[in-house]
Amino acid sequence: MLYPSLQVPASGKEQFTDYSRWRLLVNDGGRHTWHYLKTDEECAQWPQNSVDKYWLGLPVNLPTLPPAKGPLAAARNGYEFYKHLQSDDGHWPGEYGGPMFLLPGLVIGSYVSGMGFKEEEKLEMIRYLFNRAHPRDGGWGIHIEGHSTVFGTGLNYTALRILGVSAEHPVMIKARGTLHKLGGATGSPSWGKFWLSLLNVYEWEGNNPIPPELWLLPEWLPFHPHRWWIHVRTVYVPMSYLYGKRFKAEENDLILALREELYTENYYKINWPAQRNNVAEVDLYSPHTRIFDAINVVLGAYESCSIPAIRRAACNRAYELIVLEDENTSYQTLGPVSKMMNLVARAYVEGPSSEAYKEHMIKRQDFMWISHEGMMMCGTNGSQLWDIGFITQALVESGLGDEEDNKESLVNALKWLEQCQMKENPKHYETSYRQRTKGAWPFSTKEQGYTVGDCTGEGLKAVLYIQEQLKSTPKLVSQQSIRDAVDCMLTMQNPGGGFASYELIRGPSWLEWLNPAEVFGNIMIEYAYPECTTSVITALAIFRKHFPDYKAADIERTIHDAIDFLHRIQQPEGGWVGSWGICFTYATQFALESLSLVGETYETSEHARRACEFLLGKQRTDGGWGESYKSCEMSAWIEHADTQIVQTCWAAMGLMYAKYPNPEPVTKAVKLVMSRQRPDGSWPQEAIEGVFNKNCAISYPNFKFSFPIWMLGKAEGYLAELNKGDGR
Ligand code: LAN
C-alpha cells in the first residue's frame, strides 16, 4: 500500500525523523531538493553544511563576532553570518512557505495519481501540519498566521488522513471539532471543493461549472481565458480539464471514512447543487457578484445538455495546453497549484509508466522544503532570483562588496545571475499564450522560466551593480544580454505607465466580477502594481547611467510615464499600497527609491515629502515600524503588535532614498535593528513578510538578512553625511 496508516507522536514538538540526516541538494541552476540519508556512511560522505543546519533549525555554531560599533560594522557582521548560507553555486537557498492550502494539493494530487512519498517525507509533512495547527482551536487557516477556515482545516485534515494519521489521534479530534463548528466541508470555497471532488469526498454537482469550452471561444473576446492573470488561467487549464472529465478517485475505505468525518450531516443526504455557492463566512474574502451567480445558473443548465463532441474537443484543447506548459517549464509549471493539477491530468491520461509521470514526480520534489517544524509545500520552486537580487545590491550599496573578503562570494553570485537569465523565448510561445522571455529573469530558476517584470528589473540591477559599479569584477553578462533585459522590460509597460507582474494587462477590469475563488482578491487580470513599476524604473535609471546611448528616448519616455503612474497612485496619506510585501512600508520604500533616481527627494518633491511624512507618522517610540499582514487585506495601515526588523529597514531606507534631512528617525531605526542582532551576526525570524492576492501571506525569510545589511550599510554613509553637514 502506498499510504499505510502511521503511528505518530502526540505532538509535532517531538522528533519524527532524525534531523542530522537531512541534506539540501542544490543543482541544475538552483534546484532545491531535500534528501534523507539512511546510513551513517552516506552521512559521513555527505556531511551536513551550514545551509542545511540553518534551514533545519539546528545550531550552526558560527563564532561570536566582535560587537559592532556602528551600522556598517553591524552590516558586516550580518554578512559574515549570511555568507555561510550561500550555496556553492552562488545563490542563497531558502524556505518559501506561508500558504496553507498548498500541501493538501501535493498530498491529494499525489494520492489520486497513485504517487507515493518516502516514509520520512510523510512523517515530516504530518509534523509540519501538527506544528502549524492553530494553537487555540487546532484548525488551519489560509496561511500560517491566519485564523482557522474551512478551506485550511478541511483540506489539511484530509491531507493528514491520507498521510496515515488515524481519525482518533488527538490532533485530528481537535481539528475535526473545529471543522464541524465552522459548518463542515460543505462550506469549502471553490478551490477546496475542487480538491475534495478529485478525491471523491465531495460531489461534482456541488461545484459551480468549470467548463473547458471557454478555450474554444475566439481569442478576441474580452473574457477569453488567455486574457486572465497568468496564475488563474494556468490553474484553470487543468481544472477545466479534470472537471470536464469529472475525474474522481476510486472509492476505498479511507474515502468512505472521510465522507463521514468531514461533514456535519449524512454525506449521502446532502443536497449537492445547493452547496455550489455555500462558502463559510470565515473563508469569504471576495463574495460572488450577482452577475457571476447568474452566469453559473446558465452554465449549470448547459452542463446538463453539453454536446459530447464539443466537450471532447474542449478537453483536448485544455490537455494540449497542459502538455505545452509542462514542456515549457520542464515540469516545474508556473506554480504549485497548477503543478499538482497538471500532474493529476497527466497521470490520468498517460499513466504511471509514462515519461510525463516520471518527470512530474521528479520535479514535485522541488516544492517540498523541510524546516525546523517539518516539511511544507512552497509557494514556488523557490525564491532564488528574488533573494540573490536583493543581497547583491545590498552588498554593493553598502560598500561591503568592495571588501576583499566578500569578492569571491559576489563573483559567485554574478555567475549564478548570469546563468539564470533567459536567453531565448519559450519553446512553445504564442501557442501557449506566453509573454516574451528573451532577456528576462524569473522569480526562481531559469528552468521554471517565466518572465517577471520586477524580477527582470532586480536581476538587471544586481548585474549592473556588480559588474559596473565595483572595480575588478569580471563582466560575465554580455552587453547584448543586458540590452535584451532592457528590451524585454520596454515591452511590458501598460498604457497608464505602470508595470504588472508577468505580462501586459490583457483583459478588462470587469473580469474581476467573475472571480470564482472566494478566498482571493484581484486575481482575474494583471494589474499595474507600484512595486513592479518601481523595479523597472530603477533598473532603467541605473542602466542609462552606464549606457546612456542605448534607446535613450524610449527609456526616457518609459521612466517618465512610470513615474507619472507612481505619482497618480500615491495614497492621500502619502504612502503606496503594497501587493506583494507587507505592505505600505514595502511599496513606499521602492517608490522613494524610484523617485530619488529621477531627482525627486524630500527637498525637491512634494511626493517624496508626503511619503516621508507618512512614514514618520508611523514610526514607534522604539524606533521601529510594524504593520500587520491585515494591512494588505484592508488596503489600510494596520499596526502589528510588535515592530518588525524588515519593515523598519524598508521605512528607514525610504527615508534615506529621499535624503530626509533630519538624521534622528534613521538613527533610532539603526539602533533598533542593531539591538536585535545576535552575537553571531544573524537576526531572528519575526512575522511573515510577504503577501499575494490580497489575502494570503507568504514567507520571505531571507529578507531578514538582505534588508538589514542593506539598510545598515546605507545608513553609515547617510548619517555621516548629515552629521558632517551639521558641523558635528
Ligand atoms: C509571487 C512571488 C513573487 C512575486 C513578486 C516578484 C514579489 C511580485 O513583485 C510579482 C508577483 C510574484 C512573481 C508572485 C505572484 C504570485 C505567486 C507566484 C507569488 C506570490 C508566490 C506564490 C504565488 C502563487 C500565485 C501561489 C499559488 C496560488 C495561486 C492562487 C495559484
mmCIF file of C-alpha atoms and ligand atoms in Angstrom, residues 96 101 191 229 231 235 336-337 379-380 386 443 452 454-455 501-502 520 532 580 692-693 698 700, ligand 1:
data_model
loop_
_atom_site.group_PDB
_atom_site.id
_atom_site.type_symbol
_atom_site.label_atom_id
_atom_site.label_comp_id
_atom_site.label_asym_id
_atom_site.label_seq_id
_atom_site.Cartn_x
_atom_site.Cartn_y
_atom_site.Cartn_z
ATOM 1 C CA TYR A 96 9.241 29.745 0.759
ATOM 2 C CA PHE A 101 -3.573 25.430 1.000
ATOM 3 C CA TRP A 191 -10.784 25.548 -4.743
ATOM 4 C CA TRP A 229 -3.971 36.737 -14.900
ATOM 5 C CA HIS A 231 -1.842 32.153 -12.384
ATOM 6 C CA VAL A 235 -4.756 26.757 -12.837
ATOM 7 C CA PRO A 336 2.437 24.891 -7.001
ATOM 8 C CA VAL A 337 -1.287 24.626 -7.694
ATOM 9 C CA GLY A 379 4.760 28.900 -2.927
ATOM 10 C CA THR A 380 7.048 28.326 -5.918
ATOM 11 C CA TRP A 386 14.491 37.394 -5.816
ATOM 12 C CA PHE A 443 11.417 34.771 -9.809
ATOM 13 C CA VAL A 452 8.506 38.571 -14.178
ATOM 14 C CA ASP A 454 10.243 43.256 -11.477
ATOM 15 C CA CYS A 455 12.468 40.183 -11.245
ATOM 16 C CA SER A 501 3.710 41.147 -12.720
ATOM 17 C CA TYR A 502 4.241 38.679 -15.600
ATOM 18 C CA PHE A 520 -8.544 35.789 -3.065
ATOM 19 C CA CYS A 532 6.557 46.048 -10.192
ATOM 20 C CA TRP A 580 3.472 41.528 -2.720
ATOM 21 C CA PHE A 692 -0.323 37.741 -2.626
ATOM 22 C CA ASN A 693 -3.832 38.130 -3.911
ATOM 23 C CA ILE A 698 3.858 34.212 2.319
ATOM 24 C CA TYR A 700 10.465 35.619 2.735
HETATM 25 C C1 LAN B 1 4.742 35.522 -6.333
HETATM 26 C C2 LAN B 1 6.063 35.670 -5.723
HETATM 27 C C3 LAN B 1 6.874 36.797 -6.235
HETATM 28 C C4 LAN B 1 6.041 37.962 -6.696
HETATM 29 C C5 LAN B 1 6.847 39.257 -6.853
HETATM 30 C C6 LAN B 1 8.047 39.136 -7.764
HETATM 31 C C7 LAN B 1 7.378 39.687 -5.486
HETATM 32 C C8 LAN B 1 5.903 40.321 -7.358
HETATM 33 O O1 LAN B 1 6.506 41.583 -7.352
HETATM 34 C C9 LAN B 1 5.246 39.910 -8.643
HETATM 35 C C10 LAN B 1 4.413 38.643 -8.450
HETATM 36 C C11 LAN B 1 5.208 37.468 -7.887
HETATM 37 C C12 LAN B 1 6.022 36.860 -9.008
HETATM 38 C C13 LAN B 1 4.309 36.360 -7.349
HETATM 39 C C14 LAN B 1 2.995 36.095 -7.966
HETATM 40 C C15 LAN B 1 2.067 35.110 -7.256
HETATM 41 C C16 LAN B 1 2.806 33.948 -6.603
HETATM 42 C C17 LAN B 1 3.514 33.173 -7.678
HETATM 43 C C18 LAN B 1 3.822 34.566 -5.629
HETATM 44 C C19 LAN B 1 3.219 35.380 -4.518
HETATM 45 C C20 LAN B 1 4.363 33.311 -4.980
HETATM 46 C C21 LAN B 1 3.128 32.384 -4.840
HETATM 47 C C22 LAN B 1 2.021 32.969 -5.709
HETATM 48 C C23 LAN B 1 1.181 31.883 -6.392
HETATM 49 C C24 LAN B 1 0.006 32.520 -7.112
HETATM 50 C C25 LAN B 1 0.714 30.876 -5.344
HETATM 51 C C26 LAN B 1 -0.240 29.847 -5.830
HETATM 52 C C27 LAN B 1 -1.606 30.296 -5.630
HETATM 53 C C28 LAN B 1 -2.485 30.530 -6.586
HETATM 54 C C29 LAN B 1 -3.600 31.444 -6.293
HETATM 55 C C30 LAN B 1 -2.400 29.915 -7.930
#
